[in-house]
PDB file of C-alpha atoms (C1' of nucleotides) in Angstrom:
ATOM      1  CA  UNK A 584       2.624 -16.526  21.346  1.00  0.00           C
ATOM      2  CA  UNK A 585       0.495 -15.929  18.913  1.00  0.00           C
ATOM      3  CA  UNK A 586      -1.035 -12.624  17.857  1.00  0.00           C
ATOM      4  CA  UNK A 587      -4.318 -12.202  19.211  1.00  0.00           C
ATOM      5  CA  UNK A 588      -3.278 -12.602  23.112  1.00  0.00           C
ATOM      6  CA  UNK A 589       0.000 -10.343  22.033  1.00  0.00           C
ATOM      7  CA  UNK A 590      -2.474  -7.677  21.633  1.00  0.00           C
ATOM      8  CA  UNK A 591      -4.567  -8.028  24.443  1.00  0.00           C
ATOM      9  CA  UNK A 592      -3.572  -8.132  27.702  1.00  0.00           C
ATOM     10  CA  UNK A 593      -3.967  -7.512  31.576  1.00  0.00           C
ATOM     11  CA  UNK A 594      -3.347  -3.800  30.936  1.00  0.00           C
ATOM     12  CA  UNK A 595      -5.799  -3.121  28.474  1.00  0.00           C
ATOM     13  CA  UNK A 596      -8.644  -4.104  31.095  1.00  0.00           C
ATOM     14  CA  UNK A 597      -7.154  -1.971  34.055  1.00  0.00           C
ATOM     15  CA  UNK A 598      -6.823   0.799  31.314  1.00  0.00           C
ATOM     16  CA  UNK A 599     -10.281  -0.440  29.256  1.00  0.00           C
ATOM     17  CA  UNK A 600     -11.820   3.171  30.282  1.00  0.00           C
ATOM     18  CA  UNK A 601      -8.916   5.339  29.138  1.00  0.00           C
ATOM     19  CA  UNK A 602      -8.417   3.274  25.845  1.00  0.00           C
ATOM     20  CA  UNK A 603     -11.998   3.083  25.187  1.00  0.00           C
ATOM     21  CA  UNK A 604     -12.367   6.912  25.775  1.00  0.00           C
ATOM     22  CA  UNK A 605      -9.060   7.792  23.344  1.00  0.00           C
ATOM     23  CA  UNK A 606     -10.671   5.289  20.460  1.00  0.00           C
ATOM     24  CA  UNK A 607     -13.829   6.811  20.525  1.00  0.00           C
ATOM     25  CA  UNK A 608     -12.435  10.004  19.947  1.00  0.00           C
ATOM     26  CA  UNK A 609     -10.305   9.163  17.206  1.00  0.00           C
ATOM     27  CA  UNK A 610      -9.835  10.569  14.317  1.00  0.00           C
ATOM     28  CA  UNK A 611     -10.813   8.462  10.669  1.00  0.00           C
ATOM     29  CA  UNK A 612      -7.982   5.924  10.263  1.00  0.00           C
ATOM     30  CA  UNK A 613      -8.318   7.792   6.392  1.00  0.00           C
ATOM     31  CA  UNK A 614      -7.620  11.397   7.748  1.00  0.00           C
ATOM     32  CA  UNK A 615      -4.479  10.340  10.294  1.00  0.00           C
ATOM     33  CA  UNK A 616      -3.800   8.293   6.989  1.00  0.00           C
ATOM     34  CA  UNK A 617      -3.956  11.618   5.087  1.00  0.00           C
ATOM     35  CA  UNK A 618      -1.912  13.180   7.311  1.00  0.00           C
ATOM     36  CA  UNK A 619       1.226  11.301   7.493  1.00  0.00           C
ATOM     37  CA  UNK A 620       1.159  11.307   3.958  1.00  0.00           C
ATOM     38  CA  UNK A 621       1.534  15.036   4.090  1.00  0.00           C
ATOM     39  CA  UNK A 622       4.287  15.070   6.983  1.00  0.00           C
ATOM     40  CA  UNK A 623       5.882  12.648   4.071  1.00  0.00           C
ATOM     41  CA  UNK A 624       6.783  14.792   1.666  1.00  0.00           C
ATOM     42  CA  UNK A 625       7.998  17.455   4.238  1.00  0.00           C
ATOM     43  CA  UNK A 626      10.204  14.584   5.069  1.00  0.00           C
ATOM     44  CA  UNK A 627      12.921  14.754   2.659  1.00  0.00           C
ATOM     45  CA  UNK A 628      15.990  16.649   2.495  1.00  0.00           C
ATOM     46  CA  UNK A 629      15.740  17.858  -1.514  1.00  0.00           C
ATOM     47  CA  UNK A 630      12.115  18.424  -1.139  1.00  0.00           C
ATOM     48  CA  UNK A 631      12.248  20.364   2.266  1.00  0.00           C
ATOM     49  CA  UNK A 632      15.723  22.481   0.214  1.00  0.00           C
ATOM     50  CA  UNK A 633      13.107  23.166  -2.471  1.00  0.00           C
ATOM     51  CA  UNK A 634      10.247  24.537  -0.455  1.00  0.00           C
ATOM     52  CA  UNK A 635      12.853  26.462   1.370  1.00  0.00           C
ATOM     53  CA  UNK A 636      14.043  27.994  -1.812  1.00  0.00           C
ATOM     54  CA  UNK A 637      10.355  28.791  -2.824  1.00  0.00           C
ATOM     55  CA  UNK A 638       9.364  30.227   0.286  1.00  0.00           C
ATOM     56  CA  UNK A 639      12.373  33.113  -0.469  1.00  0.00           C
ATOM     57  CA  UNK A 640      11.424  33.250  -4.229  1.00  0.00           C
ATOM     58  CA  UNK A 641       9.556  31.928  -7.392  1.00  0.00           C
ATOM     59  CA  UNK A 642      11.612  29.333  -9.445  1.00  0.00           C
ATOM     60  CA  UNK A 643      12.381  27.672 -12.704  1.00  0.00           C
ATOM     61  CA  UNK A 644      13.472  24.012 -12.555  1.00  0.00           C
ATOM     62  CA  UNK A 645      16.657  25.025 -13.825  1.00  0.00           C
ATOM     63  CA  UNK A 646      17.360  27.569 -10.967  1.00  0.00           C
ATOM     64  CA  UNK A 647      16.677  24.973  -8.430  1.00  0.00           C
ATOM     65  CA  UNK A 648      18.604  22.707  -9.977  1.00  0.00           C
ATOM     66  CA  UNK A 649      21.556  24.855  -9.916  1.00  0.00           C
ATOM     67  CA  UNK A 650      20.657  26.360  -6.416  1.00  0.00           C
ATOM     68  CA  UNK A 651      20.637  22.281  -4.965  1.00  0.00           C
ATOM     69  CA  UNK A 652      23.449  21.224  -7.038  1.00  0.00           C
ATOM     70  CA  UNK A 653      21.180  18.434  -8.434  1.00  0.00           C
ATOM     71  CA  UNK A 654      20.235  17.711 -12.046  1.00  0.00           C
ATOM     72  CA  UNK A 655      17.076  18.543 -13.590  1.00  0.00           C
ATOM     73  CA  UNK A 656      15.629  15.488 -13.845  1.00  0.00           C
ATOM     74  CA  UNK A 657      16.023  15.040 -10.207  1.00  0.00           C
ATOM     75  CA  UNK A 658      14.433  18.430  -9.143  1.00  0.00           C
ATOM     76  CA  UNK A 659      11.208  17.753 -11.432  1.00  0.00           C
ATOM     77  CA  UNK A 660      10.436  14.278 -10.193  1.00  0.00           C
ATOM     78  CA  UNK A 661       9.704  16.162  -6.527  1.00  0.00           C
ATOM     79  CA  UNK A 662       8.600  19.185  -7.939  1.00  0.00           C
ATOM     80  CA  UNK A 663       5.824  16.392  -9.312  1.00  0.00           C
ATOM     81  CA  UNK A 664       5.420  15.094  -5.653  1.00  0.00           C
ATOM     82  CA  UNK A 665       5.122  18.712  -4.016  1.00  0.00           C
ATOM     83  CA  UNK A 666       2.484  19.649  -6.792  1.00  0.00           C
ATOM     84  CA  UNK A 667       0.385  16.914  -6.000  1.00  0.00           C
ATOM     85  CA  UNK A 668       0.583  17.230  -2.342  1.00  0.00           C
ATOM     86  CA  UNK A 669      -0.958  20.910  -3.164  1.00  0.00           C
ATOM     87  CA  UNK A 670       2.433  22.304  -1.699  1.00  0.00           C
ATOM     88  CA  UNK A 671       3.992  24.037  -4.987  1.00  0.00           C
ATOM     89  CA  UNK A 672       2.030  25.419  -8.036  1.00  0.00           C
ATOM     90  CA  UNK A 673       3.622  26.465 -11.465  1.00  0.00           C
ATOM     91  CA  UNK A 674       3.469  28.583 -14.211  1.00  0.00           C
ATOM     92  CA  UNK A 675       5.171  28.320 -17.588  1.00  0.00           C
ATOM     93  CA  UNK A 676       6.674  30.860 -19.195  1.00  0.00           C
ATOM     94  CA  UNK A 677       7.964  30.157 -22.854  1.00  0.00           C
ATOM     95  CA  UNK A 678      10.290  27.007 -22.357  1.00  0.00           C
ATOM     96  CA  UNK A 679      10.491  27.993 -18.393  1.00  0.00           C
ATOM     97  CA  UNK A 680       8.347  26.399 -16.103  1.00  0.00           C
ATOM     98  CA  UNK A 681       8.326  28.661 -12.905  1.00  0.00           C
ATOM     99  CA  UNK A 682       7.189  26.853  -9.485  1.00  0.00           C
ATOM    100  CA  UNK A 683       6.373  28.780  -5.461  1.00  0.00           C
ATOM    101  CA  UNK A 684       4.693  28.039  -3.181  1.00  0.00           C
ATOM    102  CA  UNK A 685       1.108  27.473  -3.301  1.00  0.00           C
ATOM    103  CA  UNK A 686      -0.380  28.849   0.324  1.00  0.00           C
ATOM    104  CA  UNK A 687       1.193  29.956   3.785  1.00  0.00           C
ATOM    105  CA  UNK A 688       0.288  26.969   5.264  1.00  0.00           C
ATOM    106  CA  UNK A 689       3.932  25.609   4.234  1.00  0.00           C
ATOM    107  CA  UNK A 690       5.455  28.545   6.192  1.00  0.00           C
ATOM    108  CA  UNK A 691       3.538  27.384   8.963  1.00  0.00           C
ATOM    109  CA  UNK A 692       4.050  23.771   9.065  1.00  0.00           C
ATOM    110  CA  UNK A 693       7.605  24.481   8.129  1.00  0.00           C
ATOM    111  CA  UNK A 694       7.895  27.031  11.201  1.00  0.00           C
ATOM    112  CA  UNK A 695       6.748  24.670  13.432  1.00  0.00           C
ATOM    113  CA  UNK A 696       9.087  22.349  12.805  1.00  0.00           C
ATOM    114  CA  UNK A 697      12.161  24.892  13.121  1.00  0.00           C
ATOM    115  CA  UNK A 698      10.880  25.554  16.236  1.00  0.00           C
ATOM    116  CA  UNK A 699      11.311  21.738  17.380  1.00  0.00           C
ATOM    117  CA  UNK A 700      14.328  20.990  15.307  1.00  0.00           C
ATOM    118  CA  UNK A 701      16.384  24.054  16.420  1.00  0.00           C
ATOM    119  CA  UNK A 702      15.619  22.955  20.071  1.00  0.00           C
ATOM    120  CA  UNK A 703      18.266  21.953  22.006  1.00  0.00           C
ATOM    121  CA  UNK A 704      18.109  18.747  24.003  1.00  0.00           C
TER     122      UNK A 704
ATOM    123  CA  UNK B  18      25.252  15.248 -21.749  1.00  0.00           C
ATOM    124  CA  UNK B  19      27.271  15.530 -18.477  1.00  0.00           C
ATOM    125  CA  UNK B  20      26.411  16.488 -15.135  1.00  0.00           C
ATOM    126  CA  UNK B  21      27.582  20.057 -15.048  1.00  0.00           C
ATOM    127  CA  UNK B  22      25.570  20.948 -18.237  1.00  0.00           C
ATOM    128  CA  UNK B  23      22.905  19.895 -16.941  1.00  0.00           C
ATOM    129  CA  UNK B  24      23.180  21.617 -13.656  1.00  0.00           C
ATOM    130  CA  UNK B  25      24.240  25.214 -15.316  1.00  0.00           C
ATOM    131  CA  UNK B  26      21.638  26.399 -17.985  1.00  0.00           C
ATOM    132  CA  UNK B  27      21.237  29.450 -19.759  1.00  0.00           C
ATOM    133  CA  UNK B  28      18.459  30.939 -17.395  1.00  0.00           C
ATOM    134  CA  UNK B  29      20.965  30.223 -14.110  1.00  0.00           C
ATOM    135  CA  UNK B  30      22.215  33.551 -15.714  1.00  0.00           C
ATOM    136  CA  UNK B  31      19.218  35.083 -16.435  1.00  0.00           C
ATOM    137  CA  UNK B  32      18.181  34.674 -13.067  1.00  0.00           C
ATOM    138  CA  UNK B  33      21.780  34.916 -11.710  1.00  0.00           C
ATOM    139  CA  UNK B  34      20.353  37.746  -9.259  1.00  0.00           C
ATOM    140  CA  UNK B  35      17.331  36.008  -7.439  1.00  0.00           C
ATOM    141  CA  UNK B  36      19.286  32.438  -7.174  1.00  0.00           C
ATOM    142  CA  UNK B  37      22.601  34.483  -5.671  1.00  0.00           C
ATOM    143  CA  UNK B  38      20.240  36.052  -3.317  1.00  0.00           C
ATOM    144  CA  UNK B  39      18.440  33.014  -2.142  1.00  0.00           C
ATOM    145  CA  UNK B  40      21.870  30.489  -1.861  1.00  0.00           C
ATOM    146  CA  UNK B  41      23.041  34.022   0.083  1.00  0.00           C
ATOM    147  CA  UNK B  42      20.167  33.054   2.878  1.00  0.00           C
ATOM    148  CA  UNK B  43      19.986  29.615   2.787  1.00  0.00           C
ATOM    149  CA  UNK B  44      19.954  27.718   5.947  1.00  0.00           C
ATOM    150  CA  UNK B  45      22.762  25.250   6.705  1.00  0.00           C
ATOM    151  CA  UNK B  46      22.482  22.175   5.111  1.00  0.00           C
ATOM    152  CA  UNK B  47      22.468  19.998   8.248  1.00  0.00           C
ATOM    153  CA  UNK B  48      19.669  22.604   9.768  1.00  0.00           C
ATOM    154  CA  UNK B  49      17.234  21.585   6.716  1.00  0.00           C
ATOM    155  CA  UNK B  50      18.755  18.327   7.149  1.00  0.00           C
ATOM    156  CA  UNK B  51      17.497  18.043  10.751  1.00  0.00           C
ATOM    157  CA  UNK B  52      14.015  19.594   9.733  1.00  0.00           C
ATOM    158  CA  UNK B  53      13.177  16.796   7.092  1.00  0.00           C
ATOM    159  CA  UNK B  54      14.551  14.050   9.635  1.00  0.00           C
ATOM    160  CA  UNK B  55      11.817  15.267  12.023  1.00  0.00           C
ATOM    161  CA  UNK B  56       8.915  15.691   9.546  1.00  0.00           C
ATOM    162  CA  UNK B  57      10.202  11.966   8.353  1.00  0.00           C
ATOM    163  CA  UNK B  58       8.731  11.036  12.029  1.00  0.00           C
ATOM    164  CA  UNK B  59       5.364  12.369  11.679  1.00  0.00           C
ATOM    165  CA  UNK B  60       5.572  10.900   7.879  1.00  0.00           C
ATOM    166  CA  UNK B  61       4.119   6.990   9.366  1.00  0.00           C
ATOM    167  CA  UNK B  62       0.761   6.538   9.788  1.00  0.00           C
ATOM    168  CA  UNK B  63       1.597   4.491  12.794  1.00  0.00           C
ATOM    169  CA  UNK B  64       3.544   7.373  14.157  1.00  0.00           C
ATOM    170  CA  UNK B  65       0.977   9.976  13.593  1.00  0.00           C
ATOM    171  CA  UNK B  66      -2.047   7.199  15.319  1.00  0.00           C
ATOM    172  CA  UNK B  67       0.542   6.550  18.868  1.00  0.00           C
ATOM    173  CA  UNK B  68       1.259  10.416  18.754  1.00  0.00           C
ATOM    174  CA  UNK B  69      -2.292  11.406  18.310  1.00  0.00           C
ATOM    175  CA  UNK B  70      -3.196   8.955  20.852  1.00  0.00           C
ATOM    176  CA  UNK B  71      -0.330  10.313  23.198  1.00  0.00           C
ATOM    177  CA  UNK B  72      -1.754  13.826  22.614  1.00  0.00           C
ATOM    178  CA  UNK B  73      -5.459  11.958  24.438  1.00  0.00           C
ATOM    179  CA  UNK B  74      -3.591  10.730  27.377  1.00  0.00           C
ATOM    180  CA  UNK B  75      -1.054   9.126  28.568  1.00  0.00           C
ATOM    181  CA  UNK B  76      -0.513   5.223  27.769  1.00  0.00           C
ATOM    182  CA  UNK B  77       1.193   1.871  28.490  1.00  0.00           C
ATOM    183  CA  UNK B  78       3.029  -0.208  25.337  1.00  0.00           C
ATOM    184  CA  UNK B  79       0.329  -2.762  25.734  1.00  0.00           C
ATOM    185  CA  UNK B  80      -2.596  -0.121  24.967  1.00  0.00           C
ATOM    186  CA  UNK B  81      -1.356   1.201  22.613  1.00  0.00           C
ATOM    187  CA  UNK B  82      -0.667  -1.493  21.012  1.00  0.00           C
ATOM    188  CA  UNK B  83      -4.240  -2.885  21.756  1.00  0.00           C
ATOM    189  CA  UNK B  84      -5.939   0.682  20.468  1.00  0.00           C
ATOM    190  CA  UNK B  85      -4.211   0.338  16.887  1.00  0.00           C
ATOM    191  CA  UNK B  86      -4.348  -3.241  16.731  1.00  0.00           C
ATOM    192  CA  UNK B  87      -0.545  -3.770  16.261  1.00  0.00           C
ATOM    193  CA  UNK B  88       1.661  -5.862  18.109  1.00  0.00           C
ATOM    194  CA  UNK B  89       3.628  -4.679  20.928  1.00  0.00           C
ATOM    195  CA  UNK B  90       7.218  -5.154  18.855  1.00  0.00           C
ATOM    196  CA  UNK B  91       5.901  -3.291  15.829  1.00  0.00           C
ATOM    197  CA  UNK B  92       4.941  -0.296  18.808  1.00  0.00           C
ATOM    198  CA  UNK B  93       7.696  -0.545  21.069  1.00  0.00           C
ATOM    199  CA  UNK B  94       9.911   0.153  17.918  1.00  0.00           C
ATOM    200  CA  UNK B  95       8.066   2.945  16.711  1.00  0.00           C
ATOM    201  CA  UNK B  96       8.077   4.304  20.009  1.00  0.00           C
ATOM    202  CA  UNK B  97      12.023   4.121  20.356  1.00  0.00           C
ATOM    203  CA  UNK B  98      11.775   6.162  16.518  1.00  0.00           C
ATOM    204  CA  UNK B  99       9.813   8.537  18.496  1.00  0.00           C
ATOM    205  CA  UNK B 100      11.837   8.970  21.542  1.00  0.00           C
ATOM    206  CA  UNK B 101      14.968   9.496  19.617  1.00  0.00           C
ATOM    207  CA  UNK B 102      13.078  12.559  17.979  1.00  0.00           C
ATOM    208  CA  UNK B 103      12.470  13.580  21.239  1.00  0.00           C
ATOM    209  CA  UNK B 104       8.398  13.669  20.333  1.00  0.00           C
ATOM    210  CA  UNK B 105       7.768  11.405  23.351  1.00  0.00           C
ATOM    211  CA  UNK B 106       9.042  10.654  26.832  1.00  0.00           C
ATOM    212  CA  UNK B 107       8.132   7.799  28.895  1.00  0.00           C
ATOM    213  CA  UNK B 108       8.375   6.554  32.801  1.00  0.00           C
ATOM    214  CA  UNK B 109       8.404   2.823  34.378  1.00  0.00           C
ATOM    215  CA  UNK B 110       5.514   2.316  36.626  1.00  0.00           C
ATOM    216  CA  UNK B 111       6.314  -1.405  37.709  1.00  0.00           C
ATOM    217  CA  UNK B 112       6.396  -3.733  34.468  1.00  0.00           C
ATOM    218  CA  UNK B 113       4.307  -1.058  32.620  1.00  0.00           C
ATOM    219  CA  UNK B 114       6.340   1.862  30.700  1.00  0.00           C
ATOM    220  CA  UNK B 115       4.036   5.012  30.133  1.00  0.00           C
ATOM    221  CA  UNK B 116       4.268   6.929  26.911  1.00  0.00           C
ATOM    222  CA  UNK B 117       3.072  10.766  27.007  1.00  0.00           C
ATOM    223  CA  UNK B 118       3.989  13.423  24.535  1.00  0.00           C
ATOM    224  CA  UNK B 119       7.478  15.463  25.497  1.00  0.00           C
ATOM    225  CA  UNK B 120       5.839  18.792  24.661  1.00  0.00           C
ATOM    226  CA  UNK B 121       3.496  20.967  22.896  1.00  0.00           C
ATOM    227  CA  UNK B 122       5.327  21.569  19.938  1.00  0.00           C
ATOM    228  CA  UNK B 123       4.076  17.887  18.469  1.00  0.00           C
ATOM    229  CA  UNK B 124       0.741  19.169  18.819  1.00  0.00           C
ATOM    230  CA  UNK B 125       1.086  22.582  16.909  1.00  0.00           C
ATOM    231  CA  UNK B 126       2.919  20.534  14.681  1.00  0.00           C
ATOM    232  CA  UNK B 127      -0.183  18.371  14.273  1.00  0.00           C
ATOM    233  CA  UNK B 128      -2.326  20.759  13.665  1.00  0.00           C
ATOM    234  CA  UNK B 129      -0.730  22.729  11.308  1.00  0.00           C
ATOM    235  CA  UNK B 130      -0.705  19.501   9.281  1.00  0.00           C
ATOM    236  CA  UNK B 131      -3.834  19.164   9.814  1.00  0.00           C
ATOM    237  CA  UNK B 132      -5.386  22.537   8.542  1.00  0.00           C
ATOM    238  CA  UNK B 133      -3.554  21.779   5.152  1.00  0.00           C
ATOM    239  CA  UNK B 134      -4.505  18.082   5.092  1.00  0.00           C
ATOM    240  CA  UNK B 135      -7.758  18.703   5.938  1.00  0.00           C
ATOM    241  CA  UNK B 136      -8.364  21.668   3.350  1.00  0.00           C
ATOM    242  CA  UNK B 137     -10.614  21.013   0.003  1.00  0.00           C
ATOM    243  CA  UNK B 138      -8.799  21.221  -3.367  1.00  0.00           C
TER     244      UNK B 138
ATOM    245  C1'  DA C1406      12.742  22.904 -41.049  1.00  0.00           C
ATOM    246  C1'  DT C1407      16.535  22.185 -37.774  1.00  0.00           C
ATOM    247  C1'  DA C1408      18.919  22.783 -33.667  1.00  0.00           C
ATOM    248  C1'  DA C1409      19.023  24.057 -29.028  1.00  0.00           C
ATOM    249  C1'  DT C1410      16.914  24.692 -24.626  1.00  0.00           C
ATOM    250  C1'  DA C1411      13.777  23.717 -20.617  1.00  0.00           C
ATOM    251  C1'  DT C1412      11.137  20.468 -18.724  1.00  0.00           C
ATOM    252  C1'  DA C1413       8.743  16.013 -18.041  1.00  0.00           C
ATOM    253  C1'  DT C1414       8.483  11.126 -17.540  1.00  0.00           C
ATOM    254  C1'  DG C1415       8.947   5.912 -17.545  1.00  0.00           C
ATOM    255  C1'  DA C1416      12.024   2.221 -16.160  1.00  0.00           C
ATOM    256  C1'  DA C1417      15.712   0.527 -13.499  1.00  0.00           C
ATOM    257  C1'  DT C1418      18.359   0.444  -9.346  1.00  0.00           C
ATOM    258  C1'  DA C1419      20.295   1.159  -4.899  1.00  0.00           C
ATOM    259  C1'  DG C1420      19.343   2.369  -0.326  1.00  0.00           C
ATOM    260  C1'  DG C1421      16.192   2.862   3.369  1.00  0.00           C
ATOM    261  C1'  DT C1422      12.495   1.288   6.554  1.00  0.00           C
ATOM    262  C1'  DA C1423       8.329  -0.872   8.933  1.00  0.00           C
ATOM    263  C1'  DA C1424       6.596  -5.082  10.454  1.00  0.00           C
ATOM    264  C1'  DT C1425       7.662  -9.698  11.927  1.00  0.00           C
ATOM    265  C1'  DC C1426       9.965 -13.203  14.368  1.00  0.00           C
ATOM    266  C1'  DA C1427      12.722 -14.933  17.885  1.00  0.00           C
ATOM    267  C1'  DA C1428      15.055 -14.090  21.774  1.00  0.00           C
ATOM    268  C1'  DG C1429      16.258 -11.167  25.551  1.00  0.00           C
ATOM    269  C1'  DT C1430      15.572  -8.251  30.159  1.00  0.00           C
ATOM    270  C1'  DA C1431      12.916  -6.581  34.063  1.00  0.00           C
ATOM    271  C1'  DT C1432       9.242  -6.894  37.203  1.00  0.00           C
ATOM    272  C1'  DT C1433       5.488  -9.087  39.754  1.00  0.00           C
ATOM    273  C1'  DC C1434       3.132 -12.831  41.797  1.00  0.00           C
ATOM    274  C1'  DA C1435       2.219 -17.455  43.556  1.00  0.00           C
TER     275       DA C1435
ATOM    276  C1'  DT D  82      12.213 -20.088  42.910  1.00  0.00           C
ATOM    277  C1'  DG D  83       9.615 -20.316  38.826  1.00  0.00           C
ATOM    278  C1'  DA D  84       6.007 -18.748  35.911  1.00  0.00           C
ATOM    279  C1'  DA D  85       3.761 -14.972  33.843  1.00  0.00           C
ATOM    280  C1'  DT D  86       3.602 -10.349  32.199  1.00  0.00           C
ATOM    281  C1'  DA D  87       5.264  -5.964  29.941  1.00  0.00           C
ATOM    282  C1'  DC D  88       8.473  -4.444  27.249  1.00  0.00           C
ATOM    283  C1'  DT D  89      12.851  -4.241  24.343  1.00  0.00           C
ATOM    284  C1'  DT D  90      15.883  -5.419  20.729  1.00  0.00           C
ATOM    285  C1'  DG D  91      18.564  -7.539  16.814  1.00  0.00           C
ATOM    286  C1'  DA D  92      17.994  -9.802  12.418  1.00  0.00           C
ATOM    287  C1'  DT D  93      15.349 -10.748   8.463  1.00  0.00           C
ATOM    288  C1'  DT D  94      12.307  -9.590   4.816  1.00  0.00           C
ATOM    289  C1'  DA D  95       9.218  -7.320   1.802  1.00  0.00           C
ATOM    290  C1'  DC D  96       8.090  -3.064   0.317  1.00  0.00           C
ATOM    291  C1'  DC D  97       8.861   1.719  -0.804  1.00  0.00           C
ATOM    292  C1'  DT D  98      11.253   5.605  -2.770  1.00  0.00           C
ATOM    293  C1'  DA D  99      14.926   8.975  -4.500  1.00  0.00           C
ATOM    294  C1'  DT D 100      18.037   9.297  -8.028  1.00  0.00           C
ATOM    295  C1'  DT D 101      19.754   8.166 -12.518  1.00  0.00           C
ATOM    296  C1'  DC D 102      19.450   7.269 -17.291  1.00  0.00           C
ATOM    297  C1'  DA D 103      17.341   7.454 -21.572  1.00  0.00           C
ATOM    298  C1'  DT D 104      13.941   9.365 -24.029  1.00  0.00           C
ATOM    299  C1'  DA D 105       9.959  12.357 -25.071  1.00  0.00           C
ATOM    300  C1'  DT D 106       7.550  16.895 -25.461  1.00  0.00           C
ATOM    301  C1'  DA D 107       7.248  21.859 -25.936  1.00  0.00           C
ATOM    302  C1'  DT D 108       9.132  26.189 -27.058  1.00  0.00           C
ATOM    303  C1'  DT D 109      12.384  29.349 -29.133  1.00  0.00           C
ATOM    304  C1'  DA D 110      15.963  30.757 -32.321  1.00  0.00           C
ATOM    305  C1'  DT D 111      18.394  30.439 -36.679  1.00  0.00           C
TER     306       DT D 111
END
DNA sequence: ATAATATATGAATAGGTAATCAAGTATTCA
DNA sequence: TGAATACTTGATTACCTATTCATATATTAT
């Protein structure tokens, strides 16, 4: 079987006016594109602990570090990540580099997915 | 330089108030846990395309499979990844097996994402 | 100037994961 | 019954990514 006829098949044509209608509304293959990359950095246990910890309070590296139990190094390679996903921002302070959060829009996202996750099945 | 200087620094103390405070309210670790697992679902463009075309209407394996130009296996296991996350729920209709979204959360979810993705720098 | 501190960063590695391939089940139809 | 269709599933593989380690930079203190 080879992959052209794996794709289509007797299906598509009874549903050709349903599939036809969903394609032609969707979205730039760039912008879903751009979206899962965003849902990717959400999905990570140190970086969702760190956006957590920002949404309570502005942060040095060193305090998150200490908060997570993880070492520096660690906590600044996805502090890199969040910054450019536009999630964190930072200022530095002498030697102190202090990160939050850079919009509500991380609440929100991150509220909606409490609401899921805390559902019970 | 060991692990445990690394983790406690100078400004831990400094800031021995704010980080106290913040460990004090910290979720459960398996409840953040849980909350990255699920944005680690929307985190595949191929995830994001079947659930955005789930959000359209409802659809078989095959036309879904024909819409993003994938193969059938390569949808079929995405859609078990989905399913698992309870995102999606399906029903047998003869030799078809129709894929529809479970609720509305995956759709606020979406669109949260999709106000910060979409947003200018 | 030197040492210490806070952070950043490049390279290496170990673990995870999405697509593919091959084989399986379930259903329909001739 | 046997072939075809729709879907599932386990194993393999190639790629990605989070952490670690070593090192570099920037700032402060002595």
């Amino acid at each position: 079987m080879n992959n052209s006829e794996q794709i289509k098949c007797d299906c598509n044509v009874i549903h050709e006016e349903v599939v036809f209608k969903v394609r032609k509304k969707m979205p730039q293959e760039e912008s879903l594109n751009q979206l899962a990359d965003l849902f990717k950095v959400f999905g990570d246990s140190t970086r969702i602990k760190i956006l957590w910890a920002l949404s309570e309070a502005e942060m040095c590296v060193c305090d998150l570090a200490f908060l997570l139990n993880m070492t520096q190094s660690a906590i600044s390679h996805q502090l890199r990540l969040l910054k450019q996903a536009r999630l964190v921002k930072n200022r530095k302070e002498g030697k102190m580099v202090f990160y939050s959060l850079k919009d509500a829009h991380v609440k929100r996202i991150f509220k909606q997915g409490m609401i899921h996750s805390e559902e019970k099945e």
